[in-house]
C-alpha positions as CSV (number, residue, x, y, z in Angstrom):
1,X,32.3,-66.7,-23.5
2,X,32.7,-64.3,-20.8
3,X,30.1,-64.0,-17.3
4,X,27.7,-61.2,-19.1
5,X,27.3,-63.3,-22.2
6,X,26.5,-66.5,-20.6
7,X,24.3,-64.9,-18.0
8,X,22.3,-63.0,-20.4
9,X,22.1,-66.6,-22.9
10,X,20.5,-68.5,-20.4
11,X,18.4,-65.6,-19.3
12,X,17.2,-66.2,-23.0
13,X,17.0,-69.4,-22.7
14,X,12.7,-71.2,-23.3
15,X,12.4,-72.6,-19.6
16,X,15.1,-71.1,-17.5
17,X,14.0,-69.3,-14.3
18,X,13.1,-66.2,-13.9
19,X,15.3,-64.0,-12.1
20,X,14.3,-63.6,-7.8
21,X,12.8,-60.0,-7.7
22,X,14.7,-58.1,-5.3
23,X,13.3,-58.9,-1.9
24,X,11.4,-55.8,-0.5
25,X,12.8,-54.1,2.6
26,X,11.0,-54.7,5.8
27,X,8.8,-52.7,7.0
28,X,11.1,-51.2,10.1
29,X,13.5,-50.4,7.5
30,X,11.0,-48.6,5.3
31,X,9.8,-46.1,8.2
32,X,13.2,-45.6,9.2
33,X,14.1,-44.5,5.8
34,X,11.2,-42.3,5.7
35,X,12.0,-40.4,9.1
36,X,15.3,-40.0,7.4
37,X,14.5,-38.0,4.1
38,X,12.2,-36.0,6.5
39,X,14.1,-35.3,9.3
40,X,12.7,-31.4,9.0
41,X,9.3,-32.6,9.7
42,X,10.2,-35.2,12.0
43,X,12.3,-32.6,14.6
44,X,8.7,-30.0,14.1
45,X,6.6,-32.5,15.7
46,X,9.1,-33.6,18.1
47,X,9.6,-30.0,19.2
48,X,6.0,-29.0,18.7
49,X,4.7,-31.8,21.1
50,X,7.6,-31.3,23.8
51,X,6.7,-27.1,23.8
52,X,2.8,-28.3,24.4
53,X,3.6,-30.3,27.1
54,X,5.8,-27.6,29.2
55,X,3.1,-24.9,28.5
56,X,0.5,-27.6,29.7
57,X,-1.2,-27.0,26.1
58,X,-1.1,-23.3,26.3
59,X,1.6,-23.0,23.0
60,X,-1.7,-24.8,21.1
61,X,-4.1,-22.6,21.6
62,X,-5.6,-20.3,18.8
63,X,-4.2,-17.1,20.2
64,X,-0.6,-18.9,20.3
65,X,-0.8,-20.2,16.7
66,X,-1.8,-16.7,15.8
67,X,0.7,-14.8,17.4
68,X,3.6,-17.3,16.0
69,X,2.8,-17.2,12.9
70,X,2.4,-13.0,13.1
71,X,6.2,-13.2,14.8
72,X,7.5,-15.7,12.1
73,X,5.8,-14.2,8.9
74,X,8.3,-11.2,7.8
75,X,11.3,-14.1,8.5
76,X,9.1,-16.5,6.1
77,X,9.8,-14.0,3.8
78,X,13.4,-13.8,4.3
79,X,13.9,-17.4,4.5
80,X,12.2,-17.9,1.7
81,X,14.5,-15.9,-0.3
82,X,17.6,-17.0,1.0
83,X,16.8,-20.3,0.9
84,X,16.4,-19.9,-3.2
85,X,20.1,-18.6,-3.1
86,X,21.1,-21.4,-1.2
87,X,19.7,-24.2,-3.5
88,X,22.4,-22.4,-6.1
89,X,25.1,-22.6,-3.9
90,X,24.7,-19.1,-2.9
91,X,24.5,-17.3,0.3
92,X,23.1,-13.9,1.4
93,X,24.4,-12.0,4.3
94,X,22.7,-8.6,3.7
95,X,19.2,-9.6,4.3
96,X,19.0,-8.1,7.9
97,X,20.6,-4.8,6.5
98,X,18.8,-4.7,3.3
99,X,15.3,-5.2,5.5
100,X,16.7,-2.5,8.0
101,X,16.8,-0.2,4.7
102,X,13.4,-0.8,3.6
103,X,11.7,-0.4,7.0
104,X,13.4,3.1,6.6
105,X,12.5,4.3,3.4
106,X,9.1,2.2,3.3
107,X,8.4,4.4,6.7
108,X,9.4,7.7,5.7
109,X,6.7,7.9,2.7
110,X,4.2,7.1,5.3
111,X,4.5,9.1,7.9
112,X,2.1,11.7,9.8
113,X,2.4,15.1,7.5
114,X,2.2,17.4,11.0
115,X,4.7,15.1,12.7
116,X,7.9,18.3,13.0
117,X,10.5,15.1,12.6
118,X,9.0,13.7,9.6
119,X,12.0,13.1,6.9
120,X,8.9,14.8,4.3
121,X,6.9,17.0,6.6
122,X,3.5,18.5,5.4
123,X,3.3,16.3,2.7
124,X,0.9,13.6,2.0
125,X,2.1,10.6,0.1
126,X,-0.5,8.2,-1.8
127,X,-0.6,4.4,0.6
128,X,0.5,2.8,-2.8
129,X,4.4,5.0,-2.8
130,X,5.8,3.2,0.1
131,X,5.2,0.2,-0.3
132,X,6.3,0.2,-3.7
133,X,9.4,2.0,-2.6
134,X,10.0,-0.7,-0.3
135,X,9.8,-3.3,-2.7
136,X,12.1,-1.1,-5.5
137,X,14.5,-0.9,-2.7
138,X,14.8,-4.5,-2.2
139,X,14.9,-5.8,-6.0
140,X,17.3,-3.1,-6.3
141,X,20.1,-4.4,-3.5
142,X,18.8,-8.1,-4.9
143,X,20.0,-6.9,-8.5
144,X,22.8,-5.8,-7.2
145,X,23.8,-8.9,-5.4
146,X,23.1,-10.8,-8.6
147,X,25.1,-8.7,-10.6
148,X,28.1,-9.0,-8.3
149,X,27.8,-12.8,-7.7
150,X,26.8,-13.4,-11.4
151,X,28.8,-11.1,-13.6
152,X,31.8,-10.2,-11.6
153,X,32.4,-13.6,-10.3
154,X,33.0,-12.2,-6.4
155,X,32.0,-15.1,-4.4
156,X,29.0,-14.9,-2.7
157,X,29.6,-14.8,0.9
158,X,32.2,-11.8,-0.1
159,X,29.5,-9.8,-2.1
160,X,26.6,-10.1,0.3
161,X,29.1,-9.0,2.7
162,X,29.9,-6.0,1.1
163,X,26.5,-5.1,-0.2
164,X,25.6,-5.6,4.0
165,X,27.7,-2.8,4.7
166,X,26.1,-0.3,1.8
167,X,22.7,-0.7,2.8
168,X,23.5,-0.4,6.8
169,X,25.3,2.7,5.8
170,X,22.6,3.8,3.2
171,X,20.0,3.9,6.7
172,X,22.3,5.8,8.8
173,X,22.5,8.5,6.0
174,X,19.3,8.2,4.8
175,X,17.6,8.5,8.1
176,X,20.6,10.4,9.8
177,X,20.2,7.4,12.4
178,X,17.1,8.4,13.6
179,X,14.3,6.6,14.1
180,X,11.0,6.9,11.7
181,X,8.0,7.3,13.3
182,X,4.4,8.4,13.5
183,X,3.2,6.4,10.7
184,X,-0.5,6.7,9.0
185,X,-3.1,4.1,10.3
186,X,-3.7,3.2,6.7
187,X,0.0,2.4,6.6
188,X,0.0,0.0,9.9
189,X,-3.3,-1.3,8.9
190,X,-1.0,-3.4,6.5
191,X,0.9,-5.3,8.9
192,X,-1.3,-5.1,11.8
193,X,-4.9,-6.4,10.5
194,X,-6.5,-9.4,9.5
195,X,-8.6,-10.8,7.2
196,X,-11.1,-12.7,8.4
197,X,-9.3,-13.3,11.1
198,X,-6.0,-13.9,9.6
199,X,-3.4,-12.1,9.9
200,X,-2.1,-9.7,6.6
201,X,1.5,-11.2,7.5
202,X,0.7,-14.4,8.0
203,X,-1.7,-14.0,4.0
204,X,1.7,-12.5,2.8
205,X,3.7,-15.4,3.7
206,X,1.6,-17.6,2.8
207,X,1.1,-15.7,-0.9
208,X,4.6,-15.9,-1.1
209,X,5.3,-19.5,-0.3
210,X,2.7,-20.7,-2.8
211,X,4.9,-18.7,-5.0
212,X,8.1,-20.3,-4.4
213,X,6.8,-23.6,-4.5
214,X,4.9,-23.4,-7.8
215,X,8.3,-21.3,-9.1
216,X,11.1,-24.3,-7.6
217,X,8.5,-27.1,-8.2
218,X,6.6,-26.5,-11.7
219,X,8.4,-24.2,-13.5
220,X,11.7,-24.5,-16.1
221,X,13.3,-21.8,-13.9
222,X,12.7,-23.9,-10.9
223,X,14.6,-26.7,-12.7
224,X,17.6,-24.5,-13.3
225,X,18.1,-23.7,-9.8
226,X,18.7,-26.9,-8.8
227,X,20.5,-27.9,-11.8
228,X,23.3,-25.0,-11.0
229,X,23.6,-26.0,-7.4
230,X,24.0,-29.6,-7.9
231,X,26.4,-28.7,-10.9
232,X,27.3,-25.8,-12.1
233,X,29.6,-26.5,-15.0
234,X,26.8,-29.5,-16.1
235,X,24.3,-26.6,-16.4
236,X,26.3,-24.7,-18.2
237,X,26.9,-27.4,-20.5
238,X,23.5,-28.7,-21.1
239,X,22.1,-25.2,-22.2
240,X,21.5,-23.1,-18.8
241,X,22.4,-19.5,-18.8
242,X,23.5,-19.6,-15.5
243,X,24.4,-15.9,-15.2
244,X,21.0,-14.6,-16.0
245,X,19.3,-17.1,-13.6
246,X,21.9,-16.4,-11.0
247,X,21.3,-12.5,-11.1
248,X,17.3,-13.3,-11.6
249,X,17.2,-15.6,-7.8
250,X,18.9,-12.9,-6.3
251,X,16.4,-9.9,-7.6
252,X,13.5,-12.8,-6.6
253,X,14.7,-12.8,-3.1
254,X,15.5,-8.6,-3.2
255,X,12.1,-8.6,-4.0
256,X,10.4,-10.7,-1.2
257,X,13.1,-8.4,1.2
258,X,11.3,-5.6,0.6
259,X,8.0,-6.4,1.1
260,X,9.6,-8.2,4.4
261,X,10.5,-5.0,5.1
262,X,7.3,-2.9,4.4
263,X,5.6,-5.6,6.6
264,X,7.7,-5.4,9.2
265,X,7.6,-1.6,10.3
266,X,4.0,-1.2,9.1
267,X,3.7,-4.0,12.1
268,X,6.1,-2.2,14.7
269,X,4.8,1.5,13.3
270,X,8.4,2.6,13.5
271,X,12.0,1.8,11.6
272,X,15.1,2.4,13.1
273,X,18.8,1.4,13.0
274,X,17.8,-2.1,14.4
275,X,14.4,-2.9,12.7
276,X,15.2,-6.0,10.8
277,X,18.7,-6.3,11.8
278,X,20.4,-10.0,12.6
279,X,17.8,-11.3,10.6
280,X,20.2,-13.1,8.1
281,X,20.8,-15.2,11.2
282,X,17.2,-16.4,11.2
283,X,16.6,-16.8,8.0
284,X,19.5,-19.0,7.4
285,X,18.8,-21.3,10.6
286,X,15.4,-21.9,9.8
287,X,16.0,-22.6,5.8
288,X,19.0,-25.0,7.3
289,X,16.9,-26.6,9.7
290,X,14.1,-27.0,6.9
291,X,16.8,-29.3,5.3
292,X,17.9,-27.0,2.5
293,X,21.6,-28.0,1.6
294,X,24.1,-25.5,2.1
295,X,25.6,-27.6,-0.9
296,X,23.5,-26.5,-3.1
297,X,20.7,-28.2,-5.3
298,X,18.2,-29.7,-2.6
299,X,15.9,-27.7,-1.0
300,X,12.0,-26.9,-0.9
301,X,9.6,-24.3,-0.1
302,X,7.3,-26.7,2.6
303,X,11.0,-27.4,3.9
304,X,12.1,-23.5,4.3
305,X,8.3,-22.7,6.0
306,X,8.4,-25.7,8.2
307,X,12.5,-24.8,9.6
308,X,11.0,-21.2,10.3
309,X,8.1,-22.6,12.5
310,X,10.5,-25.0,13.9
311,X,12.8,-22.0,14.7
312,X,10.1,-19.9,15.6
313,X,9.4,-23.1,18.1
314,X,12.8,-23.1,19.2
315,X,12.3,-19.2,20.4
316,X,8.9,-19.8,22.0
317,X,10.6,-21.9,24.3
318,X,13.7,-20.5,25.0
319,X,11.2,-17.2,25.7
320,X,9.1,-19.4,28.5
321,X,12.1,-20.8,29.6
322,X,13.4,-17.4,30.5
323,X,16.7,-18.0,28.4
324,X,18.6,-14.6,28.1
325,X,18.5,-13.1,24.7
326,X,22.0,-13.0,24.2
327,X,22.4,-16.8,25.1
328,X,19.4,-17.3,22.5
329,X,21.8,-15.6,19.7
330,X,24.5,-18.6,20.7
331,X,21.9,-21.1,20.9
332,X,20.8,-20.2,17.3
333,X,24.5,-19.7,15.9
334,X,25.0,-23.8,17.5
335,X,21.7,-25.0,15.6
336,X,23.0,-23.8,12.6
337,X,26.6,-25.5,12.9
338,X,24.6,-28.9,14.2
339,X,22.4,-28.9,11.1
340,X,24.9,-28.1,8.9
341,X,27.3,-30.7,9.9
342,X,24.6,-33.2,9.6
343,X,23.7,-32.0,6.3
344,X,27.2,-32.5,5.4
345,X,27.6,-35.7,6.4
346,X,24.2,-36.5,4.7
347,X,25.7,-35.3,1.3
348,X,28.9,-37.0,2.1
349,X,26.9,-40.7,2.2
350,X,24.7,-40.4,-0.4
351,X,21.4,-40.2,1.1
């Protein structure tokens, strides 16, 4: 009779003693492990309560909370879609160019008809046409990511590459690399106003969170991502057409580009070359820091909002600080190697 047999008879056996229930782990354990599988909330607070005490409580005021959430809304949006890609094992590099594009063309169906530089002069678009051609401009360079990634098999850091250049060059052409001005009031009201007090960007963000969380967290779709980024050839397998969720992700993040974009010149009242550019760097810090894997399959919409706040933190106080903007750009390039070697050697233990 071999171990299992006799183990499991006398486990049968009228009067033998129950097994010992595991013992439960104590309590210091218990918090530690907690702190651990929320290490993006954990460095918030930490951050948070360290910026209020060098401002002497000033970064907690009303006006402060207002102002970073209108300066971290339009990279919400970004993050937000990049961080979907990213729960696939994808990566998109031609979010700053792609939001560049649609400030452009957003901007230049909404500009002043008696302005003598207008890319339309002396005629009067409807508010409705550029913002939807924003938005069309977007999905489209989204579709085409998903096409490329998806159907031709080019790997995605190589595609988004690629597609960066197109719609950097599409601007220059497009706007002959000048800058779009003299928008409509009705046009800036958009990113500009609030609502009862709240900012329209920081409503749209918001909007579009709620989305991605009810999408990831309650849908079938939302299932699938994570499916193909924790295995792609087991999702295959068990029924998942990855292709047409793969090109769909990338169309859903094209999509919340372009109304980053539309937002984000309707807030400056301008688009040029630079609007929007450099912003891949953001978005992909803050959906790193907001503990989405860069291997794929773990990831959440509270945890991409959170890493942009904690980003948008990060920025506050290298501002007050008086730290140079181009040391901030190697500052944020080091954040995202530290949190990705930690996620790394997260994966690598199991946790």
């Amino acid at each position: 009779m071999n171990t299992l047999t006799k183990v499991a008879d006398e486990a049968a056996t009228p009067g033998a003693p129950a097994p010992r229930p595991a013992p439960a782990p104590a309590p210091g354990r218990r918090l530690l492990a907690y702190l651990r599988a929320r290490t993006n909330l954990l460095t918030f607070v930490v951050l948070a309560t360290a910026l209020a005490l060098l401002t002497d409580g000033a970064s907690l005021s009303p006006e402060s909370i207002k102002n970073l959430a209108v300066a971290e809304s339009v990279r919400a949006l970004a993050a937000l879609g990049v961080g979907m890609i990213i729960i696939t094992r994808g990566i998109d590099l031609s979010i700053g160019a792609v939001v560049c594009l649609v400030s452009s063309v957003a901007a230049s169906f909404a500009q002043n008809s008696d302005y003598a530089a207008a890319l339309y002069p002396g005629v009067v678009f409807p508010l409705w046409l550029p913002v939807l051609a924003g938005v069309l401009t977007g999905a489209a360079f989204g579709l085409l990511n998903g096409l490329l990634v998806a159907l031709a098999r080019i790997p995605p850091f190589i595609a988004t590459l690629g597609t960066m250049s197109v719609a950097f060059g599409c601007q220059l052409i497009y706007t002959r690399a000048n800058v779009v001005g003299s928008l409509t009031d009705a046009y800036k009201e958009i990113g500009q106003g609030a609502l009862f007090g709240i900012p329209h960007l920081a409503l749209f963000a918001l909007l579009a969170a709620a989305a991605v969380y009810l999408m990831l967290a309650h849908t079938r779709q939302g299932a699938s991502l994570y499916a193909i980024g924790g295995n792609p050839a087991a999702a295959r397998v068990s029924g998942i057409n990855v292709k047409r969720e793969l090109v769909l992700v990338y169309l859903y993040a094209g999509v919340l580009y372009g109304i980053a974009g539309v937002l984000l010149s309707s807030r400056l009242g301008l688009a040029n070359a630079l609007t929007g550019r450099g912003m891949e760097l953001d978005a992909i810090a803050a959906v790193t820091i907001g503990s989405v894997s860069q291997s794929g399959g773990i990831g959440t919409a509270g945890g991409m909002v959170l890493g942009v706040l904690t980003l948008g933190i990060i920025n506050y106080g290298m501002t007050f600080l008086g730290v140079d903007s181009y040391f901030q750009l190697v500052i944020k390039g080091g954040i995202i190697i530290v949190a990705v070697y930690f996620d790394m050697k997260k994966t690598a233990s199991g946790e």
